[in-house]
Short mmCIF file of C-alpha atoms in Angstrom, two decimals:
data_model
loop_
_atom_site.label_atom_id
_atom_site.label_comp_id
_atom_site.label_asym_id
_atom_site.label_seq_id
_atom_site.Cartn_x
_atom_site.Cartn_y
_atom_site.Cartn_z
CA MET A 11 22.51 -2.15 -29.21
CA SER A 12 20.34 -2.17 -25.93
CA THR A 13 21.63 -2.11 -22.80
CA ARG A 14 19.98 -3.27 -19.73
CA MET A 15 19.60 -0.55 -16.84
CA LYS A 16 20.37 -1.07 -13.12
CA TYR A 17 17.71 0.51 -10.99
CA GLY A 18 17.66 1.06 -7.21
CA GLY A 19 18.08 4.93 -6.62
CA ASN A 20 19.37 6.00 -3.00
CA ALA A 21 17.40 4.69 -0.06
CA ILE A 22 17.90 7.52 2.52
CA PRO A 23 17.36 6.36 6.21
CA THR A 24 14.61 8.20 8.04
CA GLY A 25 13.82 8.24 11.85
CA SER A 26 16.10 8.96 14.87
CA THR A 27 19.74 8.41 14.86
CA LYS A 28 21.02 5.10 16.33
CA ILE A 29 24.17 4.52 18.10
CA PHE A 30 25.66 1.04 17.26
CA GLY A 31 22.83 0.57 14.67
CA TRP A 32 20.29 0.00 17.45
CA LEU A 33 20.21 2.62 20.43
CA PRO A 34 18.47 5.92 19.58
CA TYR A 35 20.91 9.02 20.11
CA PRO A 36 18.58 10.68 22.68
CA VAL A 37 18.50 7.47 24.63
CA PHE A 38 22.15 7.13 24.58
CA GLY A 39 22.41 10.69 26.01
CA ILE A 40 20.01 10.14 28.90
CA GLY A 41 21.71 6.70 29.63
CA LEU A 42 25.22 8.37 29.64
CA GLY A 43 23.78 11.08 32.01
CA THR A 44 22.14 8.52 34.24
CA VAL A 45 25.28 6.67 34.54
CA MET A 46 27.13 9.80 35.65
CA ALA A 47 24.52 10.96 38.02
CA SER A 48 24.24 7.40 39.67
CA LEU A 49 27.95 7.43 40.31
CA LEU A 50 27.53 10.65 42.18
CA ILE A 51 24.80 9.23 44.18
CA ILE A 52 26.66 6.27 45.07
CA MET A 53 29.97 8.35 46.08
CA PHE A 54 27.92 11.03 47.92
CA ILE A 55 24.59 9.77 49.09
CA SER A 56 23.99 6.01 48.94
CA PRO A 57 25.21 2.92 47.23
CA VAL A 58 21.89 1.36 47.34
CA VAL A 59 20.11 4.62 46.02
CA GLY A 60 22.47 5.11 43.36
CA LEU A 61 22.23 1.69 41.79
CA LEU A 62 18.46 1.66 42.30
CA VAL A 63 18.14 5.07 40.27
CA LEU A 64 20.36 3.55 37.65
CA ALA A 65 18.49 0.12 37.27
CA LEU A 66 15.26 1.79 37.30
CA THR A 67 16.03 4.37 34.49
CA PHE A 68 17.85 1.91 32.30
CA PHE A 69 14.56 -0.46 32.53
CA VAL A 70 12.52 2.56 31.58
CA LEU A 71 14.71 3.27 28.72
CA LEU A 72 14.92 -0.11 27.47
CA VAL A 73 11.34 -0.87 27.66
CA GLY A 74 10.00 2.59 26.52
CA PHE A 75 12.56 4.00 24.27
CA VAL A 76 14.55 1.39 22.69
CA PRO A 77 12.94 0.04 19.30
CA ILE A 78 13.24 -3.70 18.87
CA GLY A 79 12.32 -5.52 15.76
CA ASN A 80 11.88 -4.47 12.21
CA GLY A 81 8.90 -2.19 13.13
CA ASP A 82 11.09 0.00 15.13
CA LYS A 83 8.57 0.02 17.73
CA THR A 84 9.38 -0.28 21.72
CA VAL A 85 8.15 -2.69 24.07
CA ILE A 86 5.57 -0.15 25.35
CA GLN A 87 4.04 0.53 21.86
CA LEU A 88 3.87 -3.22 20.81
CA MET A 89 2.00 -3.92 24.20
CA ALA A 90 -0.25 -0.96 23.56
CA LYS A 91 -0.83 -2.10 20.23
CA SER A 92 -1.77 -5.48 21.35
CA ALA A 93 -3.97 -4.01 24.31
CA ARG A 94 -5.91 -1.74 21.74
CA HIS A 95 -6.58 -4.91 19.66
CA THR A 96 -8.00 -6.68 22.81
CA MET A 97 -10.12 -3.76 23.58
CA ARG A 98 -11.43 -3.68 19.87
CA LYS A 99 -12.24 -7.28 20.07
CA ALA A 100 -14.09 -6.90 23.36
CA ASP A 101 -16.18 -3.93 22.13
CA GLY A 102 -17.15 -5.35 18.95
CA SER A 103 -15.22 -2.92 16.56
CA ALA A 104 -13.13 -5.52 15.32
CA THR A 105 -16.11 -7.34 13.78
CA PHE A 106 -18.24 -6.02 11.01
CA VAL A 107 -21.71 -7.57 9.96
CA ASN A 108 -23.77 -5.93 7.21
CA SER A 109 -27.51 -6.44 7.39
CA HIS A 110 -29.66 -7.20 4.56
CA LEU A 111 -32.59 -5.96 6.73
CA SER A 112 -31.42 -2.41 6.87
CA ASN A 113 -32.52 0.43 4.66
CA ARG A 114 -31.96 0.42 1.01
CA GLN A 115 -29.57 3.31 1.35
CA ASN A 116 -27.26 1.66 3.86
CA LYS A 117 -27.56 -1.89 2.49
CA LEU A 118 -24.29 -3.48 2.32
CA GLY A 119 -22.31 -0.27 3.43
CA LEU A 120 -18.87 -0.05 3.63
CA PRO A 121 -17.07 -0.60 6.92
CA GLY A 122 -14.64 1.59 9.18
CA PHE A 123 -13.28 4.87 7.55
CA LEU A 124 -14.61 3.91 4.16
CA ASN A 125 -17.99 4.68 5.52
CA GLN A 126 -16.85 8.60 5.45
CA ILE A 127 -15.75 8.36 1.54
CA ARG A 128 -18.19 9.90 -0.94
CA THR A 129 -18.28 9.81 -4.62
CA VAL A 130 -18.18 13.12 -6.76
CA ASP A 131 -19.05 13.30 -10.40
CA ASP A 132 -16.88 15.84 -12.62
CA VAL A 133 -15.24 16.40 -15.38
CA ASP A 134 -11.40 16.60 -16.28
CA GLY A 135 -9.28 19.10 -18.06
CA ALA A 136 -9.92 17.18 -21.15
CA GLY A 137 -13.53 16.85 -21.05
CA ASN A 138 -13.80 13.40 -19.97
CA PRO A 139 -15.90 12.15 -16.93
CA VAL A 140 -14.27 11.59 -13.74
CA GLN A 141 -15.65 10.34 -10.42
CA LEU A 142 -13.57 11.49 -7.39
CA LEU A 143 -13.55 10.02 -3.98
CA HIS A 144 -14.06 12.66 -1.47
CA HIS A 145 -12.56 11.47 1.90
CA LYS A 146 -14.50 14.04 4.04
CA SER A 147 -12.71 13.14 7.45
CA VAL A 148 -9.22 14.04 6.17
CA ASP A 149 -10.05 16.87 3.72
CA MET A 150 -8.71 14.82 0.65
CA ALA A 151 -9.92 13.94 -2.80
CA THR A 152 -8.57 11.08 -4.57
CA VAL A 153 -8.77 9.79 -8.04
CA SER A 154 -7.89 6.40 -9.64
CA LEU A 155 -6.63 5.41 -13.14
CA LEU A 156 -7.39 1.99 -14.51
CA CYS A 157 -4.17 1.27 -16.54
CA SER A 158 -3.27 -1.46 -19.03
CA PRO A 159 0.39 -1.70 -19.17
CA THR A 160 2.41 -3.96 -21.49
CA GLY A 161 4.83 -6.59 -19.58
CA ALA A 162 8.35 -5.99 -19.69
CA SER A 163 9.06 -9.26 -20.96
CA THR A 164 7.40 -8.49 -24.32
CA LEU A 165 8.88 -5.07 -24.85
CA PRO A 166 12.45 -4.36 -26.54
CA GLN A 167 14.96 -3.21 -23.58
CA ASP A 168 15.39 0.23 -25.07
CA GLN A 169 11.58 0.95 -24.58
CA VAL A 170 11.68 -0.51 -21.25
CA ASN A 171 14.82 1.79 -20.26
CA HIS A 172 12.60 4.60 -21.68
CA GLN A 173 9.53 3.87 -19.64
CA VAL A 174 11.54 3.73 -16.58
CA SER A 175 13.20 7.04 -17.11
CA SER A 176 9.53 8.37 -17.66
CA TYR A 177 8.32 6.77 -14.59
CA ALA A 178 11.05 8.52 -12.69
CA GLY A 179 10.13 11.72 -14.31
CA TRP A 180 6.67 11.59 -12.93
CA LEU A 181 7.71 10.70 -9.43
CA HIS A 182 9.96 13.84 -9.80
CA SER A 183 6.74 15.85 -10.66
CA LEU A 184 4.80 14.83 -7.56
CA SER A 185 6.64 17.18 -5.24
CA ARG A 186 6.18 20.10 -7.67
CA ASP A 187 2.25 19.44 -7.41
CA ASN A 188 0.69 21.72 -5.11
CA GLY A 189 -1.57 20.11 -2.52
CA LEU A 190 -0.67 16.40 -3.54
CA LEU A 191 -0.81 14.40 -0.26
CA GLY A 192 0.34 11.29 -2.20
CA ALA A 193 0.20 8.60 -4.74
CA MET A 194 -0.07 4.80 -5.09
CA ILE A 195 0.49 2.19 -7.68
CA VAL A 196 -1.57 -0.99 -6.87
CA VAL A 197 -0.83 -4.18 -9.08
CA ASP A 198 -3.72 -6.69 -8.54
CA SER A 199 -3.18 -10.38 -9.70
CA MET A 200 -4.72 -13.70 -9.63
CA LYS A 201 -4.98 -17.01 -11.66
CA SER A 202 -8.48 -18.28 -12.59
CA SER A 203 -9.63 -21.04 -14.64
CA ALA A 204 -9.38 -20.75 -18.51
CA VAL A 205 -12.84 -22.38 -19.11
CA PRO A 206 -14.71 -18.99 -19.23
CA MET A 207 -12.23 -17.94 -21.71
CA ALA A 208 -12.37 -20.91 -24.00
CA GLU A 209 -16.18 -20.83 -23.84
CA SER A 210 -16.34 -17.19 -24.95
CA ILE A 211 -14.08 -17.86 -27.70
CA MET A 212 -16.30 -21.00 -28.87
CA GLU A 213 -19.31 -18.83 -28.65
CA LYS A 214 -18.03 -16.33 -31.12
CA MET A 215 -17.25 -19.04 -33.73
CA ASP A 216 -19.21 -18.41 -36.77
CA PRO A 217 -21.66 -21.13 -37.39
CA ASN A 218 -20.91 -21.03 -41.25
CA ALA A 219 -17.19 -21.13 -40.85
CA PRO A 220 -15.29 -23.67 -42.66
CA GLU A 221 -14.60 -26.75 -41.16
CA VAL A 222 -10.70 -26.40 -41.36
CA SER A 223 -11.23 -22.97 -39.42
CA ARG A 224 -13.42 -24.43 -36.88
CA LYS A 225 -10.87 -27.36 -36.36
CA VAL A 226 -7.93 -24.79 -36.04
CA LEU A 227 -9.72 -22.68 -33.66
CA LEU A 228 -11.01 -25.76 -31.43
CA GLU A 229 -7.42 -26.96 -31.44
CA ALA A 230 -5.99 -23.48 -30.23
CA THR A 231 -8.65 -23.29 -27.72
CA GLN A 232 -7.76 -26.71 -26.03
CA ALA A 233 -4.02 -25.77 -26.12
CA LEU A 234 -4.80 -22.86 -23.42
CA PRO A 235 -3.34 -23.40 -20.21
CA SER A 236 -5.67 -24.85 -17.38
CA LYS A 237 -5.33 -21.59 -15.35
CA ILE A 238 -4.65 -17.81 -16.79
CA SER A 239 -3.36 -14.81 -15.01
CA GLN A 240 -5.36 -11.71 -14.72
CA VAL A 241 -3.52 -8.56 -13.70
CA GLN A 242 -4.99 -5.02 -13.02
CA THR A 243 -2.95 -1.98 -12.65
CA TYR A 244 -4.29 1.13 -10.84
CA ALA A 245 -2.58 4.62 -10.10
CA THR A 246 -4.16 6.74 -7.47
CA LEU A 247 -3.55 10.41 -6.56
CA GLY A 248 -4.77 12.30 -3.57
CA TRP A 249 -4.87 15.98 -3.03
CA LYS A 250 -5.54 18.07 0.19
CA LEU A 251 -8.47 20.22 -0.67
CA SER A 252 -8.07 23.10 1.62
CA ASN A 253 -4.78 23.75 0.01
CA LEU A 254 -6.17 24.04 -3.61
CA ASP A 255 -9.29 26.25 -2.93
CA GLU A 256 -11.28 27.48 0.17
CA ASP A 257 -14.52 26.50 -1.74
CA LEU A 258 -15.22 22.71 -2.05
CA GLU A 259 -16.30 22.93 -5.53
CA GLY A 260 -13.55 24.98 -6.60
CA ALA A 261 -11.10 22.35 -4.93
CA PHE A 262 -12.77 19.54 -6.81
CA ALA A 263 -12.34 21.54 -10.17
CA GLU A 264 -8.68 21.82 -9.32
CA VAL A 265 -8.24 18.13 -8.69
CA THR A 266 -9.87 17.27 -11.99
CA GLN A 267 -7.77 19.80 -14.11
CA LYS A 268 -4.69 18.06 -12.87
CA VAL A 269 -5.64 14.52 -14.00
CA PRO A 270 -4.87 14.73 -17.70
CA LYS A 271 -1.07 15.77 -16.89
CA HIS A 272 -0.59 12.75 -14.71
CA ALA A 273 -2.43 10.50 -17.22
CA SER A 274 -0.23 11.64 -20.11
CA MET A 275 2.97 11.17 -17.80
CA LEU A 276 2.03 7.69 -16.77
CA ALA A 277 1.21 6.82 -20.39
CA ALA A 278 4.79 7.71 -21.38
CA ALA A 279 6.00 5.60 -18.56
CA GLY A 280 4.11 2.51 -19.79
CA SER A 281 0.64 2.58 -18.43
CA GLY A 282 -1.01 1.79 -21.73
CA GLN A 283 -4.50 2.98 -22.28
CA SER A 284 -5.85 4.20 -19.20
CA HIS A 285 -9.11 5.86 -17.91
CA THR A 286 -10.35 7.26 -14.55
CA MET A 287 -12.36 4.84 -12.73
CA SER A 288 -16.23 5.23 -12.38
CA GLY A 289 -18.56 4.52 -9.39
CA PRO A 290 -19.74 0.90 -10.79
CA GLU A 291 -16.06 0.10 -11.38
CA TYR A 292 -15.07 0.87 -7.84
CA GLY A 293 -17.98 -1.11 -6.74
CA ASP A 294 -17.12 -4.12 -8.79
CA LEU A 295 -13.58 -3.65 -7.32
CA MET A 296 -14.65 -3.76 -3.81
CA TYR A 297 -17.24 -6.49 -4.59
CA THR A 298 -14.31 -8.81 -6.05
CA ALA A 299 -11.68 -7.75 -3.45
CA TYR A 300 -13.98 -9.03 -0.59
CA ASN A 301 -14.08 -12.50 -2.43
CA PRO A 302 -12.10 -13.29 -5.53
CA HIS A 303 -14.47 -15.87 -6.84
CA ARG A 304 -16.88 -13.25 -7.80
CA SER A 305 -14.51 -12.21 -10.69
CA THR A 306 -15.99 -14.67 -12.80
CA GLU A 307 -19.41 -13.52 -11.99
CA VAL A 308 -18.65 -10.04 -12.83
CA GLU A 309 -16.83 -10.97 -16.06
CA LYS A 310 -19.71 -13.08 -17.06
CA GLU A 311 -22.13 -9.95 -16.45
CA ILE A 312 -19.75 -8.05 -18.54
CA HIS A 313 -19.69 -10.59 -21.30
CA ASP A 314 -23.22 -11.00 -21.35
CA GLY A 315 -24.20 -7.53 -21.46
CA VAL A 316 -26.14 -7.80 -17.99
CA ARG A 317 -26.19 -4.08 -16.45
CA THR A 318 -25.66 -4.90 -12.67
CA VAL A 319 -24.50 -1.56 -11.11
CA ARG A 320 -22.84 -1.78 -7.82
CA PRO A 321 -22.48 1.53 -6.35
CA PHE A 322 -19.11 2.30 -4.14
CA ALA A 323 -21.31 3.13 -1.38
CA GLY A 324 -23.20 -0.02 -1.41
CA SER A 325 -20.31 -2.48 -2.26
CA GLY A 326 -19.39 -3.38 1.19
CA PRO A 327 -18.65 -6.96 2.54
CA GLU A 328 -21.23 -9.16 4.24
CA TYR A 329 -19.09 -9.57 7.19
CA LEU A 330 -15.36 -8.49 8.22
CA ASN A 331 -13.61 -10.51 11.14
CA GLY A 332 -10.58 -8.89 12.62
CA THR A 333 -10.40 -10.45 15.83
CA ASN A 334 -7.33 -12.69 14.73
CA LYS A 335 -4.15 -10.45 15.30
CA ARG A 336 -3.10 -11.32 11.71
CA VAL A 337 -5.46 -13.00 9.48
CA LEU A 338 -8.66 -10.89 8.36
CA LEU A 339 -11.84 -13.30 7.54
CA HIS A 340 -14.38 -11.73 4.93
CA ASP A 341 -17.14 -13.07 2.80
CA GLY A 342 -15.75 -16.63 2.96
CA VAL A 343 -12.10 -15.94 2.34
CA ALA A 344 -9.29 -14.71 4.37
CA SER A 345 -6.63 -12.09 4.00
CA MET A 346 -3.14 -11.31 5.43
CA THR A 347 -1.11 -8.16 4.67
CA VAL A 348 2.79 -7.54 4.98
CA MET A 349 4.71 -4.13 5.05
CA MET A 350 8.19 -3.42 3.91
CA ASP A 351 10.49 -1.60 6.44
CA VAL A 352 13.65 -1.35 4.42
CA PRO A 353 14.13 -1.89 0.78
CA ASP A 354 16.61 -4.15 -1.05
CA PRO A 355 20.07 -2.91 -0.66
CA SER A 356 21.21 -5.08 -3.57
CA GLU A 357 21.32 -4.07 -7.28
CA ILE A 358 17.80 -4.03 -8.88
CA THR A 359 16.78 -4.50 -12.54
CA GLU A 360 13.47 -4.52 -14.16
CA ARG A 361 13.66 -8.60 -13.56
CA THR A 362 14.31 -8.21 -9.72
CA TYR A 363 10.65 -8.21 -8.51
CA GLU A 364 9.09 -10.28 -11.28
CA LYS A 365 7.76 -12.71 -8.75
CA LEU A 366 6.33 -9.90 -6.48
CA PHE A 367 4.10 -8.46 -8.96
CA SER A 368 3.08 -11.63 -11.16
CA ALA A 369 0.14 -13.87 -10.43
CA SER A 370 0.54 -16.75 -7.89
CA ASP A 371 -0.55 -20.14 -7.97
CA HIS A 372 -0.60 -20.51 -4.18
CA VAL A 373 -3.14 -17.82 -3.21
CA LEU A 374 -6.51 -16.71 -4.60
CA ARG A 375 -5.43 -12.98 -4.96
CA LYS A 376 -2.29 -10.93 -4.52
CA ARG A 377 -2.48 -7.09 -4.33
CA VAL A 378 0.89 -5.17 -4.23
CA ALA A 379 0.52 -1.32 -3.16
CA MET A 380 3.50 1.02 -3.72
CA TYR A 381 3.13 4.35 -1.85
CA TYR A 382 4.78 7.48 -2.68
CA ARG A 383 4.75 10.56 -0.52
CA PRO A 384 6.34 13.64 -2.00
CA ILE A 385 8.46 15.90 0.06
CA PRO A 386 7.99 19.58 -0.56
CA ALA A 387 11.02 21.23 -2.29
CA SER A 388 11.54 23.66 0.88
CA ARG A 389 12.04 20.56 3.19
CA GLN A 390 14.30 18.57 0.88
CA ARG A 391 17.60 20.01 1.69
CA SER A 392 17.17 19.84 5.44
CA ARG A 393 16.00 16.08 5.14
CA ILE A 394 19.03 15.28 3.31
CA ASP A 395 21.41 17.22 5.89
CA SER A 396 19.74 15.42 8.68
CA SER A 397 20.08 11.83 7.14
CA SER A 398 23.73 12.53 6.41
CA LYS A 399 24.42 13.42 9.83
CA GLY A 400 22.66 10.37 11.27
CA ALA A 401 24.19 8.07 8.79
CA SER A 402 27.71 9.24 9.57
CA THR A 403 27.10 9.02 13.24
CA GLU A 404 25.76 5.40 13.15
CA ALA A 405 28.54 4.32 10.62
CA GLY A 406 31.21 5.48 13.13
CA SER A 407 29.58 3.98 15.95
CA LYS A 408 29.66 0.55 14.59
CA ARG A 409 32.47 -1.89 15.06
CA ARG A 410 31.78 -3.76 12.02
CA PHE A 411 31.37 -1.86 8.74
CA ASP A 412 30.39 -4.10 5.93
CA ALA A 413 29.54 -3.20 2.19
CA PHE A 414 25.88 -2.49 2.83
CA GLY A 415 26.66 -0.18 5.64
CA ALA A 416 28.89 1.69 3.32
CA LYS A 417 26.24 2.01 0.71
CA LYS A 418 23.88 3.31 3.30
CA SER A 419 26.31 5.63 4.75
CA ALA A 420 27.06 7.00 1.05
CA ALA A 421 23.34 7.37 -0.04
CA PRO A 422 22.77 10.70 1.55
CA LYS A 423 25.75 12.24 -0.06
CA LEU A 424 24.80 10.79 -3.49
CA ALA A 425 21.50 11.96 -3.22
CA ALA A 426 22.60 15.49 -2.42
CA ASN A 427 24.99 15.30 -5.49
CA GLN A 428 21.89 14.34 -7.60
CA MET A 429 19.80 16.85 -6.13
CA THR A 430 22.39 19.65 -7.48
CA SER A 431 21.18 18.23 -10.86
CA GLY A 432 17.41 18.67 -10.27
CA ALA A 433 16.47 15.34 -8.68
CA THR A 434 14.00 15.19 -5.93
CA LEU A 435 13.24 13.28 -2.76
CA VAL A 436 10.14 11.06 -2.64
CA GLU A 437 9.36 8.80 0.35
CA TRP A 438 8.08 5.58 -0.64
CA SER A 439 6.92 2.31 1.08
CA LEU A 440 5.46 -1.22 -0.24
CA MET A 441 2.63 -3.23 1.20
CA VAL A 442 1.30 -6.85 0.04
CA THR A 443 -2.17 -8.27 0.74
CA VAL A 444 -2.73 -11.91 -0.13
CA THR A 445 -6.04 -13.60 0.05
CA PHE A 446 -6.56 -17.29 0.49
CA GLU A 447 -8.91 -19.96 1.48
CA PRO A 448 -9.88 -19.94 5.27
CA THR A 449 -7.89 -22.99 6.30
CA ARG A 450 -4.59 -23.51 8.03
CA LYS A 451 -3.01 -25.46 4.95
CA ALA A 452 -3.97 -22.40 2.77
CA GLN A 453 -2.63 -19.91 5.46
CA SER A 454 0.69 -21.64 5.65
CA ALA A 455 1.07 -21.71 1.77
CA ALA A 456 0.21 -17.98 1.90
CA GLU A 457 2.66 -17.31 4.48
CA ASN A 458 5.30 -19.10 2.59
CA GLU A 459 4.48 -17.14 -0.58
CA LEU A 460 4.97 -14.03 1.23
CA LYS A 461 8.55 -15.13 2.48
CA ASN A 462 9.21 -16.04 -0.95
CA ILE A 463 8.26 -12.90 -2.96
CA MET A 464 9.49 -10.42 -0.39
CA ALA A 465 12.97 -11.94 -0.22
CA GLY A 466 15.73 -9.31 -0.19
CA LEU A 467 13.34 -6.83 1.66
CA THR A 468 13.11 -6.24 5.44
CA TRP A 469 9.39 -6.63 6.17
CA ARG A 470 6.92 -7.62 8.91
CA PHE A 471 3.15 -8.74 9.04
CA ALA A 472 0.58 -6.15 9.65
CA ASP A 473 -0.42 -7.51 13.07
CA HIS A 474 -3.23 -6.41 15.18
CA VAL A 475 -4.57 -4.24 12.28
CA PRO A 476 -5.74 -6.75 9.78
CA GLU A 477 -8.69 -4.85 8.55
CA ALA A 478 -7.04 -1.64 8.09
CA ALA A 479 -4.18 -2.97 6.26
CA PHE A 480 -6.29 -4.79 3.98
CA HIS A 481 -8.20 -1.63 3.07
CA GLN A 482 -5.00 0.30 2.71
CA THR A 483 -3.78 -1.77 -0.06
CA LEU A 484 -7.09 -1.09 -2.24
CA PRO A 485 -6.54 1.80 -4.93
CA LEU A 486 -8.78 4.21 -2.95
CA GLY A 487 -6.06 6.44 -1.65
CA ILE A 488 -6.01 5.44 2.16
CA PHE A 489 -2.75 6.65 2.76
CA PRO A 490 -1.29 5.63 6.02
CA TRP A 491 0.26 9.08 6.82
CA VAL A 492 -2.92 10.98 6.02
CA TYR A 493 -5.24 8.65 8.27
CA ALA A 494 -2.44 8.21 10.87
CA GLY A 495 -3.98 11.32 12.73
CA VAL A 496 -7.49 9.99 13.04
CA PRO A 497 -7.13 6.48 14.18
CA GLU A 498 -10.67 6.72 16.11
CA LEU A 499 -12.28 6.71 12.63
CA TRP A 500 -12.61 2.82 12.45
CA HIS A 501 -14.25 2.46 15.76
CA ALA A 502 -16.65 5.55 15.33
CA ALA A 503 -17.66 4.39 11.85
CA GLY A 504 -18.18 0.87 12.99
CA ALA A 505 -20.45 1.84 15.87
CA GLN A 506 -22.23 4.23 13.41
CA LYS A 507 -23.04 1.17 11.29
CA GLN A 508 -24.14 -0.86 14.42
CA ASP A 509 -26.73 1.86 15.13
CA GLN A 510 -27.92 2.16 11.59
CA LYS A 511 -28.71 -1.78 11.80
CA ALA A 512 -30.20 -1.28 15.21
CA GLY A 513 -32.67 1.23 13.95
CA ALA A 514 -33.53 -0.50 10.67
#
């Protein structure tokens, strides 16, 4: 007898401790000290000066140090973010245009920081060819596995339970992998016309087949729905090269030796048959990501045996326009990206997020990226202790304490108990990119779709950075915490591309 499992883990709060649920602890301390100092100034020096100091200090604290909204950003940070986007629009770095008149090597080059990534051919520990992506600017190498999982709805519950346990085991192993910076799972889905599939079926019909067989096949083909779902799943892992070997080639060899182990663990978790992606597959991925309508073209090339090789370095868009704070225009379509801030506190089963990962009728393409950042074993205990103290302080400062607050407060203690049994901590997040036609009506439909599939999660739009967010959800290993220290990459690479076109 099978039993449906309940999932959810323990969402451990991160960041600064907040009094009353919104006021950072350091700001509370500074504010309290300011009140005391202002009272002394009022009593012994001047009431006007004391009130002025109090008002000025509280204004600075509220504007510069108290976060607002789901993004946990202060007013000053939001203004600076908007100002940077305005500056990028003014200097042209928010717009990228490829030139077909440039030299052959740089034709349809990649935009921004993607221009700094190079492909490296190698062989993994099982002797299979592997193509790594070398992120030179951040000293990282990534490898992506193209997976073919079977949907949970077609599997017995016992097998689903086993796969979920195996997936948890894979996540557990991430913090034990030396040099691993992060991992991501990407589920890319779209709905397309069933006509090409029907034509392919009829083309394969034996001309000498009996009339009855031909009639049955024709009726079965006519029974196909007008649209079919196409879902691709990717697993990407990235390692810090300098942590593996001082020699670059030796570090690449270390990475490739690790691939079979992760592929095996993911297979046990339900990834199905998987293989490491090659250069042309990366090229097709980018080519269709910039315009989903090209998927039919790529499928027809594969069906007809046409060898059209699109190298990764030459698979860039014809143009990108990120001047709108939320919508990115690219190659005749548009995209938006949202980011999860707080996971769903409710009970989670394997059916909870079916709408999130399934193909949608309301957008051209939907790409869901889940990020996992392993925490070194040496830092996990201190992380739990810090989170536990913060949760207790926040819970004690709130007037109203509901069931969700109680669950949040108890999570660190529960996680600590699980760690004594061998559990590990892994930071995780989620981003969703939807691509749609560049019309106001299609944008409204896409926004409604995002609100529908993100129900239960606390989320926000990736405003003022639409082009960076779009590329982060691709299975290339653009981990936000890795690239956060080099924000100038987008502008510098864009300027480099402009120089290349000018000299073509």
